[in-house]
Short mmCIF file of C-alpha atoms in Angstrom, two decimals:
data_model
loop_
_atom_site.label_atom_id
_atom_site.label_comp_id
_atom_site.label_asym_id
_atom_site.label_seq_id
_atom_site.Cartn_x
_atom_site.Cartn_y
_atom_site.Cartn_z
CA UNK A 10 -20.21 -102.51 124.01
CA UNK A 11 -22.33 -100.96 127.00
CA UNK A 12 -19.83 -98.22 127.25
CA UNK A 13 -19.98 -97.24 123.99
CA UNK A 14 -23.98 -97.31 123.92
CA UNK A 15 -23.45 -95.11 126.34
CA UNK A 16 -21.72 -92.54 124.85
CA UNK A 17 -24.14 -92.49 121.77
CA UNK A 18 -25.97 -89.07 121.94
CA UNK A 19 -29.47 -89.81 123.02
CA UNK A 20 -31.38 -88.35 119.87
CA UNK A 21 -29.75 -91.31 117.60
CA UNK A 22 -32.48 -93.29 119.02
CA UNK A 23 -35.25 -91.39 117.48
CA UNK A 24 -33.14 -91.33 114.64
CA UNK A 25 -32.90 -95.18 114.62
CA UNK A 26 -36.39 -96.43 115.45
CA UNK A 27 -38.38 -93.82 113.16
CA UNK A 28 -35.55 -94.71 110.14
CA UNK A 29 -36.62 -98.53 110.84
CA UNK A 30 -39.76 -97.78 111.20
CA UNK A 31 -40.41 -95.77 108.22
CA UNK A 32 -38.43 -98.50 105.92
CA UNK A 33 -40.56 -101.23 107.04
CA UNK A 34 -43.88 -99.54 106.88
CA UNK A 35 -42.94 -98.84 102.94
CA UNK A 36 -41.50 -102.36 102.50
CA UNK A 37 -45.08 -104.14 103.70
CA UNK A 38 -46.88 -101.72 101.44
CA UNK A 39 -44.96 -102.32 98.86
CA UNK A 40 -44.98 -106.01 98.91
CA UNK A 41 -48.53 -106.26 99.89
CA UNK A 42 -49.60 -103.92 97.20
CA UNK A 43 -47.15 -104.74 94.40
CA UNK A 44 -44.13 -103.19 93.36
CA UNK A 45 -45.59 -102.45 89.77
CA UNK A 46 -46.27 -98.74 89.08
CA UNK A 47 -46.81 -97.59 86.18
CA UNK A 48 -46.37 -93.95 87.76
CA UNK A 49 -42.18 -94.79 87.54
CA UNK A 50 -39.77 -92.78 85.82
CA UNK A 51 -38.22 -95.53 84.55
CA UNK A 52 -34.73 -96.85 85.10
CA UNK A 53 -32.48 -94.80 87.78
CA UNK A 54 -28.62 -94.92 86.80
CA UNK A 55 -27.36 -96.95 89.53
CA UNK A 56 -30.58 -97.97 90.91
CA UNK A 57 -31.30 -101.96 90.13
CA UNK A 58 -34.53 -103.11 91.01
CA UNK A 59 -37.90 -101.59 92.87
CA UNK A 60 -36.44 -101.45 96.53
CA UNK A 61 -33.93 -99.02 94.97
CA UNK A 62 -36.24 -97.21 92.88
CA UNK A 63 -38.56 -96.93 95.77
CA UNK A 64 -36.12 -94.43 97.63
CA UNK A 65 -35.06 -92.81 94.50
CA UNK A 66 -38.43 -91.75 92.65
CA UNK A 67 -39.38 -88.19 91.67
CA UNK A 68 -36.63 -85.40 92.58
CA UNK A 69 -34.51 -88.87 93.13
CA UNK A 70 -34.18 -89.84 89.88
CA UNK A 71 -32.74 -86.39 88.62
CA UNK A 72 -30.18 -86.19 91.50
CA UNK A 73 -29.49 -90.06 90.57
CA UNK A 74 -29.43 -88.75 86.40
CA UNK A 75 -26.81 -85.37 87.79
CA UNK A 76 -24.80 -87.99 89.65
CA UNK A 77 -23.97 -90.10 86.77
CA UNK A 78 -24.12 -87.93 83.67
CA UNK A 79 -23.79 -84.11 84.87
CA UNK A 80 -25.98 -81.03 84.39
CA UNK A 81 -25.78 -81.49 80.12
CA UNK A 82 -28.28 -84.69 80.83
CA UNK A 83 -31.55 -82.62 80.69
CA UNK A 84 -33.29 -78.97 80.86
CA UNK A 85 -34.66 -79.56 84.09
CA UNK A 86 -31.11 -80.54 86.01
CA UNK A 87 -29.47 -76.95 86.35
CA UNK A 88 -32.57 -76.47 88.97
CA UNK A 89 -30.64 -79.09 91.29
CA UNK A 90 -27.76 -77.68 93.13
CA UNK A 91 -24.29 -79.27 92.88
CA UNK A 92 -23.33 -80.10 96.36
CA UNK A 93 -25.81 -83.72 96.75
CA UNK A 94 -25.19 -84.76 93.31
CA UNK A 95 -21.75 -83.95 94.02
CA UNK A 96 -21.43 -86.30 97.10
CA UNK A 97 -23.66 -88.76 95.30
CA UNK A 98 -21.01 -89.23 92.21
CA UNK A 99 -18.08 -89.51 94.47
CA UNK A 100 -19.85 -91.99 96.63
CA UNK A 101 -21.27 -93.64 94.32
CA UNK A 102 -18.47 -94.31 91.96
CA UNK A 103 -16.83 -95.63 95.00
CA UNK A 104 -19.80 -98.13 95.18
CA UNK A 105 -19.23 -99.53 91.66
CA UNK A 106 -21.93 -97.38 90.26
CA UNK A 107 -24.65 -97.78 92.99
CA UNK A 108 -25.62 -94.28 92.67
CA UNK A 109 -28.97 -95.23 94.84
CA UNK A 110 -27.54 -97.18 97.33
CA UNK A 111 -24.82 -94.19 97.55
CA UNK A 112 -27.81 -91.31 98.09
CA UNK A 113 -29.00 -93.42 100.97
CA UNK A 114 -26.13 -93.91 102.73
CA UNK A 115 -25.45 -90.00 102.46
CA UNK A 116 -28.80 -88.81 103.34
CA UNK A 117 -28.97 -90.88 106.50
CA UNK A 118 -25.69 -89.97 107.80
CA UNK A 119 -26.67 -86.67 107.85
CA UNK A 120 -29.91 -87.27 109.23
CA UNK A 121 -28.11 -88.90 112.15
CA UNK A 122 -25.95 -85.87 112.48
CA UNK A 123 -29.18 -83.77 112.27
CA UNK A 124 -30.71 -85.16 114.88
CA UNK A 125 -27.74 -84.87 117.04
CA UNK A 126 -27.14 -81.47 116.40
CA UNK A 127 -30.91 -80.26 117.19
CA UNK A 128 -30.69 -82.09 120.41
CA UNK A 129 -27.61 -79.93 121.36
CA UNK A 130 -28.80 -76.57 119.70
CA UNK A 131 -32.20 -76.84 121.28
CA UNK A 132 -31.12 -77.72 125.15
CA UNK A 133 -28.48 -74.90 124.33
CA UNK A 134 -31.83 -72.81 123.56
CA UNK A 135 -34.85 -74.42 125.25
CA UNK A 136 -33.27 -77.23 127.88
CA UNK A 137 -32.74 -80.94 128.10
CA UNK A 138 -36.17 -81.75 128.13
CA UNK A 139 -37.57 -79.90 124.84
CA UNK A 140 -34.37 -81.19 123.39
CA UNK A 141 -36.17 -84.75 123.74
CA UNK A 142 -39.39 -83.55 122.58
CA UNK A 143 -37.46 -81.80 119.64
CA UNK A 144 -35.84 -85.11 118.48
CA UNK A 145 -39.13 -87.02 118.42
CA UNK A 146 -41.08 -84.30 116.82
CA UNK A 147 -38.59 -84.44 113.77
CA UNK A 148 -38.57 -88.36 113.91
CA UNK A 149 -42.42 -88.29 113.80
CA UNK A 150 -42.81 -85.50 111.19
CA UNK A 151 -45.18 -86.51 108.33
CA UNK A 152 -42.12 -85.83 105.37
CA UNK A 153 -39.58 -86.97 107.49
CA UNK A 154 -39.48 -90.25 105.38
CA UNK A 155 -37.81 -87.77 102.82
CA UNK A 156 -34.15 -88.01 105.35
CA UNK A 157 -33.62 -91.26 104.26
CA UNK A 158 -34.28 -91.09 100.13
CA UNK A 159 -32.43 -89.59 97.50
CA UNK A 160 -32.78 -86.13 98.30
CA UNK A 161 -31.14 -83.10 99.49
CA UNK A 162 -32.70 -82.48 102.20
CA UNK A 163 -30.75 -84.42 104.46
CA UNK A 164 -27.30 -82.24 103.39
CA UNK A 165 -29.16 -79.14 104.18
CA UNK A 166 -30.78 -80.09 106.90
CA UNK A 167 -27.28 -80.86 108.52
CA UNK A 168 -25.30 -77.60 107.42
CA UNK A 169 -28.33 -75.36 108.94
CA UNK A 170 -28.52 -76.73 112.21
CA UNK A 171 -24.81 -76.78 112.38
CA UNK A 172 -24.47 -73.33 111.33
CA UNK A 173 -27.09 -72.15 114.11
CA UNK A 174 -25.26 -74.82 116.41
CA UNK A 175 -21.50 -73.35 115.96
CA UNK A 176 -22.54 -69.72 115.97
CA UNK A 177 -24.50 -70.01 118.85
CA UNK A 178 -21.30 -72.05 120.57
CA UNK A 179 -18.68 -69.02 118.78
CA UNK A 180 -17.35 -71.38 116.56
CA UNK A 181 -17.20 -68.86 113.63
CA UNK A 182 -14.88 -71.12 111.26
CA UNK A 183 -16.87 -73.99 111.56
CA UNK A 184 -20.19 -71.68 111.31
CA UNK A 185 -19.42 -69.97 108.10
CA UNK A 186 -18.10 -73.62 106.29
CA UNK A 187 -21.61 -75.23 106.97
CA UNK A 188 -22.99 -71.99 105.49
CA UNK A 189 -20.60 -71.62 102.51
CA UNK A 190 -21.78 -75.49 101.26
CA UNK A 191 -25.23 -74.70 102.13
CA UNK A 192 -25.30 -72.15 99.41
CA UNK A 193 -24.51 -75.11 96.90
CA UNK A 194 -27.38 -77.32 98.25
CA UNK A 195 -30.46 -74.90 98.22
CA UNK A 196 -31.42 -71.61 97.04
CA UNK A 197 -33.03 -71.43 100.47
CA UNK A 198 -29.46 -70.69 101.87
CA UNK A 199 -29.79 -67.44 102.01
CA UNK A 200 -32.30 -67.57 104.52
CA UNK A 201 -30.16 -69.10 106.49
CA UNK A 202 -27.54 -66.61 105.95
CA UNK A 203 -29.42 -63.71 107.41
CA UNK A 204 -29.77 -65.54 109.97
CA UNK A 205 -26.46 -66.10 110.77
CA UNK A 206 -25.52 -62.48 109.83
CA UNK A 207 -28.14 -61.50 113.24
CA UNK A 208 -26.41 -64.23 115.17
CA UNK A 209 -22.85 -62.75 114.19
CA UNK A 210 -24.39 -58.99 114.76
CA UNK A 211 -24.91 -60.04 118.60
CA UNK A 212 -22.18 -61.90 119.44
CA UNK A 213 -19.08 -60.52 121.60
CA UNK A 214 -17.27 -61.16 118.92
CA UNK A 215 -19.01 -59.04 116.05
CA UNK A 216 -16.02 -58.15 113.95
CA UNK A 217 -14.33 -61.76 113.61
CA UNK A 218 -17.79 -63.20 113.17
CA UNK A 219 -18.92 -61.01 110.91
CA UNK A 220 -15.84 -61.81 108.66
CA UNK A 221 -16.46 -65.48 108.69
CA UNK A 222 -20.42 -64.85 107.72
CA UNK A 223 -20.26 -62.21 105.17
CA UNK A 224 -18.54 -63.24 102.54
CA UNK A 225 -19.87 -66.61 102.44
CA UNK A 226 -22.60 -66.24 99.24
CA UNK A 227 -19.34 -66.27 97.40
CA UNK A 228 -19.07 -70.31 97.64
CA UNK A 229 -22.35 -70.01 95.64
CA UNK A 230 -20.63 -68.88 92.30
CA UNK A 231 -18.87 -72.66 92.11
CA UNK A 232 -22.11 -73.35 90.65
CA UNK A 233 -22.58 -71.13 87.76
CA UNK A 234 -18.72 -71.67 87.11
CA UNK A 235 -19.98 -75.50 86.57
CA UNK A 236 -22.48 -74.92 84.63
CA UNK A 237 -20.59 -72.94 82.24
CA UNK A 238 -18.40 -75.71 82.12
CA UNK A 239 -20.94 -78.70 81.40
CA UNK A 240 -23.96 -76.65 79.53
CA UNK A 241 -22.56 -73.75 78.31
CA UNK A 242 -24.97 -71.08 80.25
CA UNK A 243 -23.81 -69.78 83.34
CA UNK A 244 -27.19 -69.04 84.23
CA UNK A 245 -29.06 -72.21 83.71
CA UNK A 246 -30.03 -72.59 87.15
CA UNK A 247 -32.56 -69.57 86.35
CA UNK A 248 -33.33 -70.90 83.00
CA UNK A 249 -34.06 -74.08 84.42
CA UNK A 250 -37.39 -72.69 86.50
CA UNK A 251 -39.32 -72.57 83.28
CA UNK A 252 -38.66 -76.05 82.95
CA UNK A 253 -40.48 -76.58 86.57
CA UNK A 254 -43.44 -73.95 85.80
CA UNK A 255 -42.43 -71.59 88.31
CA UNK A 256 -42.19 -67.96 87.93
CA UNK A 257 -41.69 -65.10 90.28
CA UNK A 258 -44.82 -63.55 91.54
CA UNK A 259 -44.82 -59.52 91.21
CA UNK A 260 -46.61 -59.46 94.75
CA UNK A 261 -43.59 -61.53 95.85
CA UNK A 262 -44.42 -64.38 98.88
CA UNK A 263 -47.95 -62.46 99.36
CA UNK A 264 -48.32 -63.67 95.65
CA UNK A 265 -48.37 -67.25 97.01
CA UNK A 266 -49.84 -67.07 99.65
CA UNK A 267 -52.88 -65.60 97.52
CA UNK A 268 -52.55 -67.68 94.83
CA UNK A 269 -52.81 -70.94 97.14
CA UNK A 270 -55.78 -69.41 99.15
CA UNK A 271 -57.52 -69.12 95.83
CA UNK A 272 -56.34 -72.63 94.94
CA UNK A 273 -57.39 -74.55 97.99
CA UNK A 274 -60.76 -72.82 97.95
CA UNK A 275 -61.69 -74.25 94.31
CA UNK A 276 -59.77 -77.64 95.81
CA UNK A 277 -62.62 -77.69 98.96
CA UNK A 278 -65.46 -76.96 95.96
CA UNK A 279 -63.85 -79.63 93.80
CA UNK A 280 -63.75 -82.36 96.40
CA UNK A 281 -67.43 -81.58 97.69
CA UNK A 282 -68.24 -81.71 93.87
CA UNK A 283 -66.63 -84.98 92.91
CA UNK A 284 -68.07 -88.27 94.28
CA UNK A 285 -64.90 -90.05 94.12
CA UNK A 286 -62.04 -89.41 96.45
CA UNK A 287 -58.56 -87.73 94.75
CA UNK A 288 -56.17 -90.22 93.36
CA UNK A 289 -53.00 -88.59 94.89
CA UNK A 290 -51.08 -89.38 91.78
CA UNK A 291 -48.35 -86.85 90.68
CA UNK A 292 -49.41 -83.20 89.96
CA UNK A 293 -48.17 -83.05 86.17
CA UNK A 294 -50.90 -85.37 85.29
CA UNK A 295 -53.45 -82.20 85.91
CA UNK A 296 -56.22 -84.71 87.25
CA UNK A 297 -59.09 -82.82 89.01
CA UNK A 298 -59.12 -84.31 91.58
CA UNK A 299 -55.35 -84.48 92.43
CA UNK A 300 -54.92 -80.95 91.91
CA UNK A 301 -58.07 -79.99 94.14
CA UNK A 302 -56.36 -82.46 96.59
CA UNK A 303 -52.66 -81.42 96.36
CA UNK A 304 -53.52 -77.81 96.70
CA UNK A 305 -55.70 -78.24 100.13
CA UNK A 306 -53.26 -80.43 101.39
CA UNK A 307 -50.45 -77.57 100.72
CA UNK A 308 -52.50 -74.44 102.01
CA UNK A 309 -53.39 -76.06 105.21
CA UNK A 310 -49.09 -76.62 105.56
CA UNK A 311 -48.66 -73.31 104.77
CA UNK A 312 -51.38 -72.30 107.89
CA UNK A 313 -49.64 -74.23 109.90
CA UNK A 314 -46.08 -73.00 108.95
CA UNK A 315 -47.04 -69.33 109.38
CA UNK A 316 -48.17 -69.86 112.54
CA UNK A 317 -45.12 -71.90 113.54
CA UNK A 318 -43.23 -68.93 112.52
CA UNK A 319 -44.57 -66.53 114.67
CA UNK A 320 -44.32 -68.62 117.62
CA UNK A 321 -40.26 -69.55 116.39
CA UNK A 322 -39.90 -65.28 116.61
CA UNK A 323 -41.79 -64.94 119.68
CA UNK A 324 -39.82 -67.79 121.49
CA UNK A 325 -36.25 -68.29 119.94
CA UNK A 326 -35.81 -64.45 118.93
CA UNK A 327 -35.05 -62.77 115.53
CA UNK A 328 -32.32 -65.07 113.85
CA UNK A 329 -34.39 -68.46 114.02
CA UNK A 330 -37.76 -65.97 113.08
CA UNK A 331 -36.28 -64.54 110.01
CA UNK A 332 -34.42 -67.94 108.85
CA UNK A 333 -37.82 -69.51 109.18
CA UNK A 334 -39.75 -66.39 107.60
CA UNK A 335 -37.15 -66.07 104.68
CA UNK A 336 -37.16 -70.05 103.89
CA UNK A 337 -41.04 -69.65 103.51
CA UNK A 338 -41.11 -66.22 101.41
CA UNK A 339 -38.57 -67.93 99.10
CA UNK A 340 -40.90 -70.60 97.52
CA UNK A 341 -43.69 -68.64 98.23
CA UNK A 342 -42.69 -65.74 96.05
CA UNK A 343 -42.28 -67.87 93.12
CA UNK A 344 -45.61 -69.42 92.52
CA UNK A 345 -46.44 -72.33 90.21
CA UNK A 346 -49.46 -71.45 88.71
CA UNK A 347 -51.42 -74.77 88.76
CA UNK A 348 -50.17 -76.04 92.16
CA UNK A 349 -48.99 -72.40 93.65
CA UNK A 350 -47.90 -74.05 96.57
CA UNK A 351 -45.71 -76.98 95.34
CA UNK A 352 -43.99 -79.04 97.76
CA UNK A 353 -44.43 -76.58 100.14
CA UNK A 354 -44.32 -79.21 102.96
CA UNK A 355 -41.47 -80.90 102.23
CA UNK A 356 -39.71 -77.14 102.18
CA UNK A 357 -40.96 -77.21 105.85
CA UNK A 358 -39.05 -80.46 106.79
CA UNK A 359 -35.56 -78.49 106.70
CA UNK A 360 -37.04 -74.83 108.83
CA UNK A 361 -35.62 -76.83 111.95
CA UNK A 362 -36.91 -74.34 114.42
CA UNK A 363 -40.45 -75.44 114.15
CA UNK A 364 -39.23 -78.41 116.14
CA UNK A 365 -37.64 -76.66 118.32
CA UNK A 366 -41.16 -75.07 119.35
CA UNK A 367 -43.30 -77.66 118.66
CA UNK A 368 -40.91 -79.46 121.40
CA UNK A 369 -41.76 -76.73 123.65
CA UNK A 370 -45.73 -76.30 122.88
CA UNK A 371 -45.57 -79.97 123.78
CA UNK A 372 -44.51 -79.91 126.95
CA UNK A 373 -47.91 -81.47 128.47
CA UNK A 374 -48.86 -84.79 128.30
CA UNK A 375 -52.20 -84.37 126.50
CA UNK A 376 -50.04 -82.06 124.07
CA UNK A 377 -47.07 -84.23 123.34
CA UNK A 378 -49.97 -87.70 122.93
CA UNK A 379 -52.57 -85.68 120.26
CA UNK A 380 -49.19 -84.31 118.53
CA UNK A 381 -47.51 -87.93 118.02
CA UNK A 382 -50.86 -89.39 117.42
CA UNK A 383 -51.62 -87.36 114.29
CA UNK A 384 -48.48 -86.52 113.10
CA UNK A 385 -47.55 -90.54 113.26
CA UNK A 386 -51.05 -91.20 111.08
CA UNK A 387 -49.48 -88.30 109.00
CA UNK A 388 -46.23 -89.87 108.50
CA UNK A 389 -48.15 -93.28 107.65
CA UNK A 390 -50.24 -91.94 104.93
CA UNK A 391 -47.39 -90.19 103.27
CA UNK A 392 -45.28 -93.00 103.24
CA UNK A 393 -47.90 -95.82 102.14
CA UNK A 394 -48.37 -93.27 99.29
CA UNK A 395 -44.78 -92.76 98.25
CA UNK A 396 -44.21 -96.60 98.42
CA UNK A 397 -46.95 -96.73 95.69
CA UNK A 398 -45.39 -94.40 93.97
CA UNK A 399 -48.14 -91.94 94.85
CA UNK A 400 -46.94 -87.73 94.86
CA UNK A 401 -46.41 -86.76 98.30
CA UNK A 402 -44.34 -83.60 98.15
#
């Protein structure tokens, strides 16, 4: 037993306190404050009961709907790629239907891997001791609650820290697989992609890596391919934006970042206006005060992201800078014109080279104690709130 404790990698203790942590903080919540929300979606297929609900609401339910009944099940689906719901019907079939219980399993075991993986990446990078720092930084983050629910950002989490991991280590086969599947899990891929492409460009090996990385968008036309099949319209995924309220900005990502400036600055006026503090509840509701709320909450991310960026170019070099600047300029290019910022943060939980840095910036005591200190109140807030069924992200 002590010899195989032993040969556990050291970040799957982060991994295992924070996960514990995190589920019992929304259990007491949840019991203390009663499990009846009115805010629900409803029944989840496979999901029985609140504690299953509770990991599947929001984005959870629709991954939970793809799972069971397939992309013809509503207008909205085709904006979900295949590769989680994919996992999540195998899986769950397997479980007798549990289609929940299924999405949990999955999205922790590739948090676990996650956290393994930017242990090893980062003391490849940074060293053993920013490694550490790295780890607990991701444990601690405030969305972080979001690698053990039913969403994909576990499964891309996983497949862009191993594509980093195996180029950087010039293992190209194993590089360009994580990237292929990554370009059924998030549009966001091809972020990752160019980053890749840079690390291939500078590698001794530039001609057999840059075969393995190229032609990897390709895996991405699976997904149209099934659509056609179950809806009819190839393009459905693009259809399916209008359904969301997104559109692409003709400024591009300075169209978002505008757009949110202008949004958090009527939020700040809105807040000093209103008595009452924001309700939190979930954005489609147009409330006031949520939006007001939502929106300040999102442009202050978006600060902090930007400037996390420059310091991941400055300090890793030009692959992790334009993976991070690309996975921002994405979602940022195609505002949502109420909330133009729209679960920005929870975007930011899958750019794993902020960690990386923020594992470095803290490498003084005073640093590393304000940085767990807020981001753990952070983490707190968020998850009391999606235990109530509250919007978070």
């Amino acid at each position: 037993m002590r010899v195989a404790l032993r040969r556990l990698d050291p970040a799957i203790a982060p991994f295992a306190w924070s996960r514990a942590a995190i589920w019992g903080l929304a259990a007491i919540v949840a019991l203390w404050l009663s499990p009846d929300h009115p805010r629900a979606h409803g029944p989840t297929p496979g999901g029985h009961g609140y504690w299953y609900g509770l990991w599947a609401n929001w984005d959870g339910a629709w991954f939970a709907q793809i799972a069971h009944h397939g992309y013809a099940s509503g207008a909205g689906t085709p904006a979900f790629y295949p590769l989680y719901p994919a996992l999540l019907a195998v899986l769950g079939r397997v479980f007798a239907g549990q289609y929940v219980f299924a999405g949990i399993v999955i999205a922790l075991a590739c948090a676990a891997v996650s956290f393994v993986l930017l242990r090893r990446l980062t003391a490849l990078e940074l060293g053993e001791d920013v490694a550490n720092r790295a780890t607990l930084v991701l444990a601690i983050f405030p969305l972080s609650f979001f690698l053990q629910a039913v969403y994909s950002e576990s499964v891309f989490l996983v497949l862009a820290i191993a594509t980093f991991y195996f180029a950087r280590k010039e293992r190209w086969a194993l590089a360009a697989a994580a990237l292929a599947l990554s370009f059924l899990t998030r549009p966001t891929a091809i972020a990752l992609w160019i980053g890749a492409l840079i690390l291939a460009w500078r590698s001794p090996l530039r001609r057999r890596s840059l075969e393995w990385i190229i032609p990897t968008p390709l895996a991405f036309a699976a997904f149209p391919a099934l659509l056609k099949w179950q809806t009819g319209d190839a393009l459905a995924f693009i259809h399916a934006e209008k359904y969301w309220h997104r559109s692409f900005s003709a400024l591009g990502p300075l169209g978002g970042v505008i757009d949110g400036a202008k949004a958090a600055a009527h939020g700040v006026h809105a807040i000093i206006a209103t008595s009452t503090p924001p309700d939190w509840t979930y954005p489609a509701n147009l409330n006031l005060k949520e939006t007001a709320a939502v929106n300040v909450e999102s442009f202050a991310w978006l600060v902090l992201f930007l400037a996390l960026t420059v310091a991941v170019w400055r300090v890793l070099g030009a692959a992790y800078g334009a993976y991070a600047a690309v996975s921002l300029a994405i979602p940022l290019a195609e505002p949502w014109n109420v909330f133009p910022l729209f679960s920005l943060p929870r975007f930011g939980l899958v750019i794993f080279p902020f960690f990386m840095v923020l594992g470095l910036l803290a490498r003084t005591r005073v640093r590393l104690t304000a940085l767990v200190a807020c981001s753990t109140l952070l983490l707190a807030f968020a998850v009391a709130r999606w235990a109530l069924w509250y919007w978070v992200a």
